[in-house]
Amino acid sequence: MLCKAHQKRMPLGGAERRQPAGTRAFAARAAAPRADPHPRQSEGQPNRRSALGLLGGAVLLAGTQPAHAAGGLKAGDTGDWSSPGLAAPIDPSQPKFFKTDSGVRVQVLAEGAGPAATAGDTVLVDFVLRRSNGYFIYGTVDGVSFQPKDVPVGPVALKLGDSSTVPGLEDVLVGARPGSKFRALVPPELGYQAAPGALPQMPTFATKRQLENHKAEPLLFEVQLLRVAGVKR
């Protein structure tokens, strides 16, 4: 007979069973909580992918800033306009622009000869009309830009001094001589916004629509004065 103390130490089945040391260590590791290989970022702290995305967005926004904000053209630069367009770099070999008292910016490309045009004269001109950024609207000269072949071309006659001509354009034509050629940036308050029916008018529906869409902008006229017809002087 086993004593009562010995019976308490013995497990059911007769003999005390012991696990090998390696088995006990494996069981301890299995029971321990496992570390998450991809721990979740605490709320309010961006992870690495989010940080890189924010950095890339900042670089993209910096690249799309206006030129004057990025250290390129300054706000007061006039540009070349011969591209034509205000954003073109200034070419020192080209004549400089000057500003008339009324506010039209003018670049004289060629000086004419003969009697100067005055109020009351009718002048014959060829012209090309563009937006200030160089976008083509219409031209009386064949083969300019991508103007369709069915758009009427040819010189137009303008009467000076009777308020029928675009005010800013007339401001430059008065005093010009036959053969002269110039560019004039006409602000909307001296252009078609102030005088929608002023000459020259666009000849087709498409060109009229283009002008209507952009009449609130400064418009760039490139004009060659072909002939001055008026009173004898």
Coordinates of N, CA and C in Angstrom, one line a residue:
M1 N 0.9 -1.2 0.0 CA 0.0 0.0 0.0 C 0.9 1.2 0.0
L2 N 0.5 2.2 -0.9 CA 1.3 3.4 -0.9 C 0.7 4.4 0.1
C3 N 1.6 5.1 0.7 CA 1.1 6.1 1.7 C 0.3 7.2 0.9
K4 N -0.5 7.9 1.7 CA -1.4 8.9 1.1 C -0.6 10.0 0.5
A5 N 0.6 10.4 1.1 CA 1.4 11.5 0.5 C 1.9 11.1 -0.8
H6 N 2.3 9.8 -1.0 CA 2.8 9.3 -2.3 C 1.7 9.3 -3.3
Q7 N 0.5 8.9 -2.9 CA -0.6 8.9 -3.8 C -1.0 10.2 -4.4
K8 N -0.8 11.3 -3.6 CA -1.1 12.6 -4.1 C -0.2 13.1 -5.2
R9 N 1.1 12.6 -5.1 CA 2.1 13.0 -6.1 C 1.9 12.3 -7.4
M10 N 1.3 11.1 -7.4 CA 1.2 10.3 -8.6 C 0.0 10.7 -9.4
P11 N 0.1 11.0 -10.7 CA -1.0 11.3 -11.6 C -1.8 10.0 -11.9
L12 N -3.0 10.2 -12.5 CA -3.8 9.1 -12.9 C -3.0 8.3 -14.0
G13 N -3.1 7.1 -14.0 CA -2.3 6.3 -14.9 C -1.1 5.6 -14.3
G14 N -0.8 6.0 -13.1 CA 0.2 5.3 -12.3 C 1.5 6.0 -12.2
A15 N 2.1 6.5 -13.3 CA 3.4 7.1 -13.2 C 3.4 8.6 -13.6
E16 N 4.2 9.4 -13.1 CA 4.2 10.8 -13.4 C 4.9 11.0 -14.8
R17 N 4.2 11.7 -15.7 CA 4.7 11.9 -17.0 C 5.4 13.3 -17.1
R18 N 6.6 13.3 -17.7 CA 7.4 14.5 -17.8 C 7.6 14.7 -19.3
Q19 N 7.4 16.0 -19.8 CA 7.6 16.4 -21.2 C 9.1 16.7 -21.4
P20 N 9.7 16.3 -22.6 CA 11.0 16.7 -22.8 C 11.2 18.2 -22.8
A21 N 12.5 18.7 -22.5 CA 12.7 20.1 -22.4 C 12.4 20.8 -23.7
G22 N 12.8 20.2 -24.9 CA 12.5 20.9 -26.2 C 11.1 21.1 -26.4
T23 N 10.3 20.1 -26.0 CA 8.8 20.2 -26.2 C 8.2 21.3 -25.4
R24 N 8.7 21.4 -24.1 CA 8.2 22.5 -23.2 C 8.6 23.8 -23.8
A25 N 9.8 24.0 -24.4 CA 10.2 25.3 -24.9 C 9.4 25.7 -26.2
F26 N 9.1 24.6 -27.0 CA 8.2 24.9 -28.2 C 6.8 25.3 -27.8
A27 N 6.3 24.7 -26.8 CA 4.9 25.0 -26.3 C 4.9 26.4 -25.7
A28 N 6.0 26.8 -25.0 CA 6.0 28.2 -24.5 C 6.0 29.2 -25.6
R29 N 6.8 28.9 -26.6 CA 6.8 29.9 -27.7 C 5.5 30.0 -28.4
A30 N 4.8 28.8 -28.6 CA 3.5 28.8 -29.3 C 2.5 29.6 -28.5
A31 N 2.6 29.5 -27.1 CA 1.6 30.2 -26.3 C 1.8 31.7 -26.2
A32 N 3.1 32.1 -26.4 CA 3.4 33.6 -26.4 C 2.7 34.3 -27.5
P33 N 2.3 35.5 -27.2 CA 1.6 36.3 -28.3 C 2.6 36.7 -29.4
R34 N 2.2 36.6 -30.7 CA 3.0 36.9 -31.8 C 3.0 38.3 -32.1
A35 N 4.2 38.8 -32.5 CA 4.3 40.3 -32.9 C 3.8 40.4 -34.4
D36 N 3.0 41.4 -34.6 CA 2.5 41.7 -36.0 C 3.6 42.2 -36.9
P37 N 3.9 41.4 -38.0 CA 5.0 41.9 -38.9 C 4.6 43.1 -39.6
H38 N 3.4 43.5 -39.7 CA 3.0 44.8 -40.3 C 2.2 45.6 -39.4
P39 N 2.8 46.1 -38.4 CA 2.0 46.9 -37.3 C 1.3 48.0 -37.9
R40 N 0.1 48.3 -37.5 CA -0.7 49.4 -37.9 C -0.2 50.7 -37.4
Q41 N -0.2 51.7 -38.3 CA 0.3 53.0 -37.9 C -0.7 53.6 -37.0
S42 N -0.2 54.2 -35.9 CA -1.1 54.9 -35.0 C -1.9 56.0 -35.7
E43 N -3.1 56.2 -35.3 CA -3.9 57.2 -35.9 C -3.3 58.6 -35.8
G44 N -3.3 59.3 -37.0 CA -2.8 60.7 -37.0 C -1.3 60.7 -37.4
Q45 N -0.6 59.5 -37.6 CA 0.7 59.5 -38.1 C 0.8 58.8 -39.5
P46 N 1.1 59.6 -40.6 CA 1.2 59.0 -41.9 C 2.2 57.9 -42.0
N47 N 1.9 56.9 -42.8 CA 2.9 55.9 -43.0 C 3.9 56.3 -44.1
R48 N 4.9 55.5 -44.4 CA 5.9 55.9 -45.4 C 5.4 56.1 -46.8
R49 N 4.4 55.3 -47.2 CA 3.8 55.5 -48.5 C 3.0 56.8 -48.6
S50 N 2.3 57.1 -47.5 CA 1.5 58.4 -47.5 C 2.5 59.6 -47.5
A51 N 3.6 59.4 -46.8 CA 4.5 60.6 -46.8 C 5.1 60.8 -48.1
L52 N 5.5 59.7 -48.8 CA 6.0 59.9 -50.2 C 5.0 60.5 -51.1
G53 N 3.7 60.1 -51.0 CA 2.7 60.6 -51.8 C 2.5 62.1 -51.6
L54 N 2.6 62.5 -50.3 CA 2.5 64.0 -50.0 C 3.6 64.7 -50.6
L55 N 4.9 64.1 -50.5 CA 6.0 64.8 -51.0 C 5.9 64.9 -52.5
G56 N 5.5 63.9 -53.2 CA 5.3 63.9 -54.7 C 4.3 65.0 -55.1
G57 N 3.2 65.1 -54.4 CA 2.2 66.1 -54.7 C 2.7 67.5 -54.5
A58 N 3.6 67.7 -53.5 CA 4.2 69.0 -53.3 C 5.1 69.4 -54.4
V59 N 5.9 68.4 -54.9 CA 6.8 68.7 -56.1 C 6.0 69.0 -57.3
L60 N 4.9 68.3 -57.5 CA 4.0 68.5 -58.7 C 3.4 69.9 -58.6
L61 N 2.9 70.3 -57.5 CA 2.3 71.7 -57.4 C 3.4 72.7 -57.6
A62 N 4.6 72.5 -57.1 CA 5.6 73.5 -57.3 C 6.0 73.7 -58.7
G63 N 5.9 72.6 -59.5 CA 6.2 72.6 -61.0 C 5.1 73.3 -61.8
T64 N 3.9 73.4 -61.2 CA 2.8 74.1 -62.0 C 2.5 75.5 -61.6
Q65 N 3.4 76.1 -60.8 CA 3.2 77.5 -60.4 C 3.4 78.4 -61.6
P66 N 2.8 79.6 -61.6 CA 3.1 80.5 -62.7 C 4.6 80.8 -62.8
A67 N 5.0 81.2 -64.1 CA 6.4 81.5 -64.3 C 6.9 82.6 -63.4
H68 N 6.2 83.6 -63.1 CA 6.7 84.7 -62.3 C 6.9 84.3 -60.9
A69 N 6.0 83.3 -60.4 CA 6.2 82.8 -59.1 C 7.3 81.9 -58.9
A70 N 7.7 81.3 -60.0 CA 8.8 80.3 -60.0 C 10.2 81.0 -60.3
G71 N 10.2 82.3 -60.5 CA 11.4 83.0 -60.8 C 11.7 83.1 -62.3
G72 N 10.7 82.9 -63.2 CA 10.9 83.1 -64.6 C 10.6 84.5 -65.0
L73 N 9.6 84.6 -65.9 CA 9.1 85.9 -66.3 C 8.5 86.7 -65.2
K74 N 8.8 87.9 -65.1 CA 8.2 88.7 -64.0 C 6.9 89.3 -64.5
A75 N 6.1 89.7 -63.5 CA 4.7 90.1 -63.9 C 4.7 91.3 -64.8
G76 N 5.7 92.2 -64.8 CA 5.7 93.4 -65.6 C 6.3 93.2 -67.0
D77 N 6.9 92.0 -67.3 CA 7.5 91.8 -68.6 C 6.5 91.9 -69.7
T78 N 7.0 92.5 -70.8 CA 6.1 92.7 -71.9 C 6.2 91.5 -72.9
G79 N 7.3 90.8 -72.9 CA 7.5 89.7 -73.8 C 7.8 90.2 -75.2
D80 N 7.9 89.2 -76.1 CA 8.3 89.6 -77.5 C 7.1 89.8 -78.4
W81 N 6.1 88.9 -78.3 CA 4.8 88.9 -79.1 C 5.0 88.5 -80.5
S82 N 6.3 88.3 -81.0 CA 6.5 88.0 -82.4 C 6.3 86.5 -82.6
S83 N 6.1 85.7 -81.5 CA 5.9 84.3 -81.6 C 4.5 84.0 -82.3
P84 N 3.5 84.9 -82.2 CA 3.4 86.0 -81.2 C 2.9 85.5 -79.9
G85 N 3.1 86.2 -78.8 CA 2.6 85.8 -77.5 C 3.4 86.5 -76.4
L86 N 2.7 86.8 -75.4 CA 3.3 87.6 -74.3 C 4.3 86.8 -73.5
A87 N 4.2 85.4 -73.6 CA 5.2 84.6 -72.9 C 6.5 84.3 -73.6
A88 N 6.6 84.8 -74.8 CA 7.8 84.6 -75.6 C 9.0 85.4 -75.0
P89 N 10.2 84.9 -75.0 CA 11.3 85.7 -74.4 C 11.6 86.9 -75.3
I90 N 12.1 87.9 -74.6 CA 12.4 89.2 -75.3 C 13.6 89.0 -76.2
D91 N 13.5 89.4 -77.5 CA 14.5 89.3 -78.5 C 15.1 90.7 -78.6
P92 N 16.4 90.9 -78.2 CA 16.9 92.3 -78.2 C 17.1 92.8 -79.7
S93 N 17.1 91.9 -80.7 CA 17.3 92.3 -82.1 C 16.0 92.9 -82.7
Q94 N 14.9 92.7 -82.0 CA 13.6 93.2 -82.5 C 13.3 94.6 -82.0
P95 N 12.6 95.4 -82.7 CA 12.2 96.7 -82.2 C 11.5 96.6 -80.9
K96 N 11.7 97.6 -80.0 CA 11.0 97.6 -78.7 C 9.6 98.1 -78.9
F97 N 8.7 97.7 -78.0 CA 7.4 98.2 -77.9 C 7.3 99.5 -77.2
F98 N 6.4 100.3 -77.6 CA 6.1 101.5 -76.8 C 4.6 101.6 -76.6
K99 N 4.2 102.4 -75.6 CA 2.8 102.5 -75.3 C 2.2 103.9 -75.6
T100 N 1.1 103.9 -76.3 CA 0.5 105.1 -76.7 C -0.2 105.7 -75.5
D101 N -0.6 107.0 -75.6 CA -1.3 107.6 -74.5 C -2.7 106.9 -74.2
S102 N -3.3 106.3 -75.2 CA -4.5 105.6 -74.9 C -4.4 104.2 -74.3
G103 N -3.1 103.7 -74.3 CA -2.9 102.4 -73.7 C -2.6 101.3 -74.6
V104 N -2.5 101.5 -75.9 CA -2.1 100.5 -76.9 C -0.6 100.3 -76.9
R105 N -0.2 99.1 -76.9 CA 1.2 98.8 -77.0 C 1.6 98.5 -78.4
V106 N 2.6 99.1 -79.0 CA 2.9 99.1 -80.4 C 4.4 98.7 -80.6
Q107 N 4.6 97.9 -81.6 CA 5.9 97.5 -82.1 C 5.9 97.8 -83.6
V108 N 6.8 98.8 -84.0 CA 6.9 99.1 -85.4 C 7.9 98.2 -86.1
L109 N 7.4 97.4 -87.1 CA 8.3 96.5 -87.7 C 8.9 97.1 -89.0
A110 N 8.2 98.0 -89.6 CA 8.7 98.6 -90.9 C 8.2 100.0 -91.0
E111 N 9.0 100.9 -91.3 CA 8.6 102.3 -91.5 C 8.1 102.5 -93.0
G112 N 7.0 103.2 -93.2 CA 6.5 103.5 -94.5 C 7.0 104.8 -95.1
A113 N 6.5 105.2 -96.2 CA 6.9 106.4 -96.8 C 5.6 107.0 -97.5
G114 N 5.7 108.4 -97.7 CA 4.5 109.0 -98.3 C 3.7 109.7 -97.3
P115 N 2.5 110.2 -97.7 CA 1.7 111.0 -96.8 C 1.1 110.1 -95.6
A116 N 1.1 110.7 -94.4 CA 0.6 110.0 -93.2 C -0.9 110.0 -93.2
A117 N -1.5 108.9 -92.7 CA -2.9 108.8 -92.6 C -3.4 109.8 -91.5
T118 N -4.6 110.4 -91.8 CA -5.2 111.3 -90.8 C -6.7 111.0 -90.7
A119 N -7.3 111.6 -89.8 CA -8.8 111.4 -89.6 C -9.5 111.9 -90.9
G120 N -10.4 111.1 -91.4 CA -11.1 111.4 -92.6 C -10.6 110.6 -93.8
D121 N -9.4 110.0 -93.6 CA -8.9 109.1 -94.7 C -9.5 107.7 -94.7
T122 N -9.4 107.1 -95.8 CA -9.7 105.6 -95.9 C -8.4 104.9 -96.2
V123 N -8.1 103.9 -95.4 CA -6.9 103.2 -95.5 C -7.2 101.8 -95.9
L124 N -6.3 101.2 -96.7 CA -6.4 99.8 -97.1 C -5.3 99.0 -96.4
V125 N -5.7 98.0 -95.7 CA -4.8 97.3 -94.8 C -4.9 95.8 -95.0
D126 N -3.8 95.1 -94.8 CA -3.8 93.6 -94.5 C -3.6 93.5 -93.0
F127 N -4.2 92.5 -92.4 CA -3.9 92.3 -91.0 C -4.1 90.8 -90.6
V128 N -3.5 90.5 -89.5 CA -3.7 89.2 -88.8 C -4.0 89.5 -87.4
L129 N -5.1 88.8 -86.9 CA -5.6 89.0 -85.6 C -5.3 87.7 -84.8
R130 N -4.7 87.9 -83.6 CA -4.4 86.8 -82.7 C -4.8 87.2 -81.3
R131 N -4.9 86.2 -80.4 CA -4.9 86.5 -79.0 C -3.5 86.8 -78.5
S132 N -3.4 87.4 -77.3 CA -2.1 87.8 -76.9 C -1.2 86.7 -76.6
N133 N -1.7 85.5 -76.5 CA -0.8 84.3 -76.3 C -0.4 83.7 -77.6
G134 N -0.8 84.3 -78.8 CA -0.4 83.8 -80.1 C -1.5 83.0 -80.8
Y135 N -2.6 82.7 -80.1 CA -3.6 81.9 -80.7 C -4.3 82.6 -81.9
F136 N -4.2 82.0 -83.0 CA -4.7 82.6 -84.3 C -6.2 82.7 -84.3
I137 N -6.7 83.9 -84.8 CA -8.2 84.1 -84.9 C -8.5 84.2 -86.4
Y138 N -7.9 85.2 -87.1 CA -8.2 85.4 -88.5 C -7.1 86.2 -89.1
G139 N -6.9 86.1 -90.4 CA -6.0 86.9 -91.2 C -6.4 87.1 -92.6
T140 N -6.2 88.3 -93.1 CA -6.5 88.6 -94.5 C -5.5 88.1 -95.5
V141 N -4.4 87.6 -95.0 CA -3.3 87.2 -95.8 C -3.4 85.7 -96.0
D142 N -3.4 85.2 -97.2 CA -3.5 83.8 -97.5 C -2.3 83.0 -97.0
G143 N -2.5 81.8 -96.5 CA -1.5 80.9 -96.1 C -0.9 81.2 -94.7
V144 N -1.6 82.0 -93.9 CA -1.1 82.3 -92.5 C -1.8 81.2 -91.6
S145 N -1.0 80.6 -90.8 CA -1.4 79.7 -89.8 C -2.2 78.5 -90.5
F146 N -3.2 78.0 -89.8 CA -4.0 76.9 -90.3 C -5.4 77.4 -90.7
Q147 N -5.5 78.5 -91.3 CA -6.8 79.1 -91.7 C -7.4 78.3 -92.9
P148 N -8.6 77.8 -92.7 CA -9.2 77.0 -93.8 C -9.2 77.8 -95.2
K149 N -9.1 77.1 -96.3 CA -9.1 77.7 -97.6 C -10.4 78.4 -98.0
D150 N -11.5 78.0 -97.3 CA -12.7 78.6 -97.7 C -13.0 79.9 -96.9
V151 N -12.1 80.4 -96.1 CA -12.3 81.6 -95.4 C -11.8 82.8 -96.3
P152 N -12.7 83.8 -96.5 CA -12.3 84.9 -97.4 C -11.1 85.6 -96.9
V153 N -10.2 86.0 -97.8 CA -9.0 86.8 -97.5 C -9.0 88.0 -98.4
G154 N -8.0 88.9 -98.2 CA -7.8 90.0 -99.0 C -7.9 91.3 -98.2
P155 N -7.2 92.4 -98.6 CA -7.2 93.6 -97.9 C -8.5 94.2 -97.6
V156 N -8.6 94.9 -96.5 CA -9.9 95.6 -96.1 C -9.7 97.1 -96.0
A157 N -10.8 97.8 -96.3 CA -10.7 99.3 -96.2 C -11.3 99.7 -94.9
L158 N -10.6 100.7 -94.2 CA -11.1 101.2 -92.9 C -11.2 102.7 -93.0
K159 N -12.2 103.3 -92.5 CA -12.4 104.7 -92.5 C -12.0 105.3 -91.2
L160 N -11.1 106.2 -91.2 CA -10.6 106.8 -89.9 C -11.4 108.1 -89.6
G161 N -11.7 108.2 -88.3 CA -12.3 109.4 -87.8 C -13.8 109.4 -87.7
D162 N -14.4 108.3 -88.1 CA -15.9 108.3 -88.0 C -16.4 107.3 -87.0
S163 N -15.5 106.8 -86.1 CA -15.9 105.8 -85.1 C -16.3 104.4 -85.6
S164 N -16.0 104.1 -86.9 CA -16.3 102.8 -87.5 C -15.2 101.8 -87.3
T165 N -14.0 102.2 -86.9 CA -12.9 101.3 -86.8 C -12.6 101.1 -85.3
V166 N -12.1 99.9 -85.0 CA -11.7 99.6 -83.7 C -10.9 100.7 -83.1
P167 N -11.3 101.3 -82.0 CA -10.6 102.5 -81.5 C -9.1 102.3 -81.3
G168 N -8.7 101.2 -80.7 CA -7.2 101.0 -80.4 C -6.5 100.9 -81.7
L169 N -7.1 100.3 -82.7 CA -6.4 100.1 -84.0 C -6.3 101.5 -84.8
E170 N -7.4 102.2 -84.7 CA -7.4 103.5 -85.4 C -6.3 104.4 -84.7
D171 N -6.2 104.3 -83.4 CA -5.2 105.1 -82.7 C -3.8 104.9 -83.3
V172 N -3.5 103.7 -83.8 CA -2.2 103.4 -84.3 C -2.1 103.8 -85.8
L173 N -3.2 103.6 -86.5 CA -3.2 103.9 -88.0 C -3.1 105.4 -88.3
V174 N -3.6 106.2 -87.4 CA -3.5 107.7 -87.6 C -2.0 108.0 -87.4
G175 N -1.5 108.6 -88.5 CA -0.1 109.0 -88.4 C 0.8 108.0 -89.1
A176 N 0.3 106.8 -89.5 CA 1.1 105.8 -90.2 C 1.2 106.1 -91.7
R177 N 2.2 105.6 -92.3 CA 2.5 105.9 -93.7 C 2.3 104.6 -94.6
P178 N 2.0 104.7 -95.8 CA 1.9 103.5 -96.7 C 3.2 102.7 -96.7
G179 N 3.0 101.4 -96.6 CA 4.2 100.5 -96.5 C 4.6 100.2 -95.1
S180 N 4.1 100.9 -94.1 CA 4.5 100.6 -92.7 C 3.8 99.3 -92.2
K181 N 4.5 98.7 -91.3 CA 4.0 97.4 -90.7 C 4.2 97.5 -89.2
F182 N 3.2 97.1 -88.4 CA 3.4 97.1 -87.0 C 2.5 96.1 -86.3
R183 N 2.8 95.9 -85.1 CA 2.0 95.0 -84.2 C 1.4 96.0 -83.1
A184 N 0.1 95.7 -82.8 CA -0.5 96.5 -81.8 C -1.3 95.6 -80.8
L185 N -1.0 95.7 -79.6 CA -1.8 94.9 -78.6 C -2.9 95.9 -78.0
V186 N -4.1 95.6 -78.4 CA -5.2 96.4 -78.1 C -6.0 95.9 -76.9
P187 N -6.1 96.7 -75.8 CA -6.8 96.2 -74.7 C -8.3 96.1 -75.0
P188 N -9.1 95.3 -74.2 CA -10.5 95.1 -74.5 C -11.3 96.4 -74.5
E189 N -10.9 97.4 -73.6 CA -11.7 98.6 -73.5 C -11.4 99.5 -74.7
L190 N -10.5 99.2 -75.6 CA -10.2 99.9 -76.8 C -10.5 99.0 -78.0
G191 N -11.0 97.8 -77.8 CA -11.2 96.8 -78.8 C -12.7 96.4 -79.0
Y192 N -12.9 95.2 -79.3 CA -14.2 94.7 -79.7 C -15.2 94.6 -78.5
Q193 N -14.7 94.6 -77.3 CA -15.5 94.6 -76.1 C -16.2 95.9 -76.0
A194 N -15.5 97.0 -76.2 CA -16.1 98.4 -76.2 C -16.9 98.7 -77.4
A195 N -16.5 98.1 -78.6 CA -17.1 98.5 -79.8 C -17.3 97.2 -80.6
P196 N -18.3 96.4 -80.3 CA -18.5 95.0 -80.9 C -18.7 95.1 -82.4
G197 N -19.3 96.2 -82.9 CA -19.6 96.2 -84.3 C -18.5 97.0 -85.1
A198 N -17.4 97.3 -84.5 CA -16.4 98.1 -85.2 C -15.7 97.2 -86.2
L199 N -15.1 97.9 -87.2 CA -14.3 97.3 -88.3 C -12.9 97.2 -87.8
P200 N -12.2 96.1 -88.3 CA -12.6 95.1 -89.3 C -13.4 94.0 -88.5
Q201 N -14.4 93.4 -89.2 CA -15.2 92.3 -88.7 C -14.7 91.0 -89.3
M202 N -15.0 89.9 -88.6 CA -14.6 88.6 -89.1 C -15.6 88.1 -90.1
P203 N -15.1 87.4 -91.2 CA -16.0 87.1 -92.3 C -16.9 85.9 -92.2
T204 N -16.6 84.9 -91.3 CA -17.3 83.7 -91.2 C -17.9 83.5 -89.8
F205 N -18.8 82.5 -89.7 CA -19.4 82.2 -88.4 C -18.3 81.7 -87.4
A206 N -17.4 80.9 -87.9 CA -16.4 80.3 -87.0 C -15.4 81.4 -86.5
T207 N -15.0 82.3 -87.4 CA -14.1 83.4 -87.0 C -14.9 84.4 -86.1
K208 N -16.1 84.7 -86.4 CA -16.9 85.5 -85.5 C -17.1 84.9 -84.1
R209 N -17.3 83.6 -84.1 CA -17.4 83.0 -82.8 C -16.1 83.1 -82.0
Q210 N -15.0 82.9 -82.7 CA -13.7 83.0 -82.0 C -13.5 84.4 -81.4
L211 N -13.9 85.4 -82.2 CA -13.7 86.8 -81.7 C -14.7 87.0 -80.5
E212 N -15.9 86.5 -80.6 CA -16.8 86.7 -79.5 C -16.3 86.0 -78.2
N213 N -15.7 84.9 -78.4 CA -15.2 84.2 -77.2 C -14.0 84.9 -76.5
H214 N -13.3 85.7 -77.3 CA -12.1 86.3 -76.7 C -12.0 87.8 -76.8
K215 N -13.2 88.4 -77.0 CA -13.2 89.9 -77.1 C -12.9 90.6 -75.8
A216 N -13.0 89.9 -74.7 CA -12.7 90.4 -73.3 C -11.2 90.4 -73.0
E217 N -10.4 89.9 -73.9 CA -9.0 89.8 -73.7 C -8.3 90.9 -74.5
P218 N -7.0 91.2 -74.2 CA -6.2 92.0 -75.1 C -6.0 91.2 -76.4
L219 N -6.1 91.9 -77.6 CA -6.0 91.2 -78.9 C -4.8 91.8 -79.6
L220 N -4.1 91.0 -80.3 CA -2.9 91.4 -81.0 C -3.2 91.5 -82.5
F221 N -3.1 92.8 -83.0 CA -3.2 93.0 -84.5 C -1.8 93.1 -85.1
E222 N -1.6 92.4 -86.2 CA -0.4 92.7 -87.0 C -0.9 93.3 -88.3
V223 N -0.5 94.5 -88.6 CA -1.1 95.3 -89.6 C 0.0 95.8 -90.6
Q224 N -0.4 95.7 -91.9 CA 0.5 96.4 -92.9 C -0.4 97.4 -93.6
L225 N 0.0 98.6 -93.6 CA -0.8 99.7 -94.3 C -0.4 99.7 -95.8
L226 N -1.3 99.4 -96.6 CA -1.0 99.3 -98.0 C -1.2 100.6 -98.8
R227 N -2.3 101.3 -98.4 CA -2.6 102.5 -99.2 C -3.4 103.5 -98.3
V228 N -3.2 104.8 -98.6 CA -3.9 105.8 -97.9 C -4.7 106.6 -99.0
A229 N -6.0 106.6 -98.9 CA -6.8 107.4 -99.9 C -7.6 108.4 -99.1
G230 N -7.5 109.7 -99.4 CA -8.2 110.7 -98.7 C -8.2 112.0 -99.4
V231 N -8.3 113.1 -98.7 CA -8.3 114.4 -99.3 C -6.9 114.8 -99.7
K232 N -6.8 115.7 -100.7 CA -5.5 116.1 -101.2 C -4.8 116.9 -100.1
R233 N -3.6 116.7 -100.0 CA -2.8 117.5 -99.0 C -1.6 118.0 -99.7

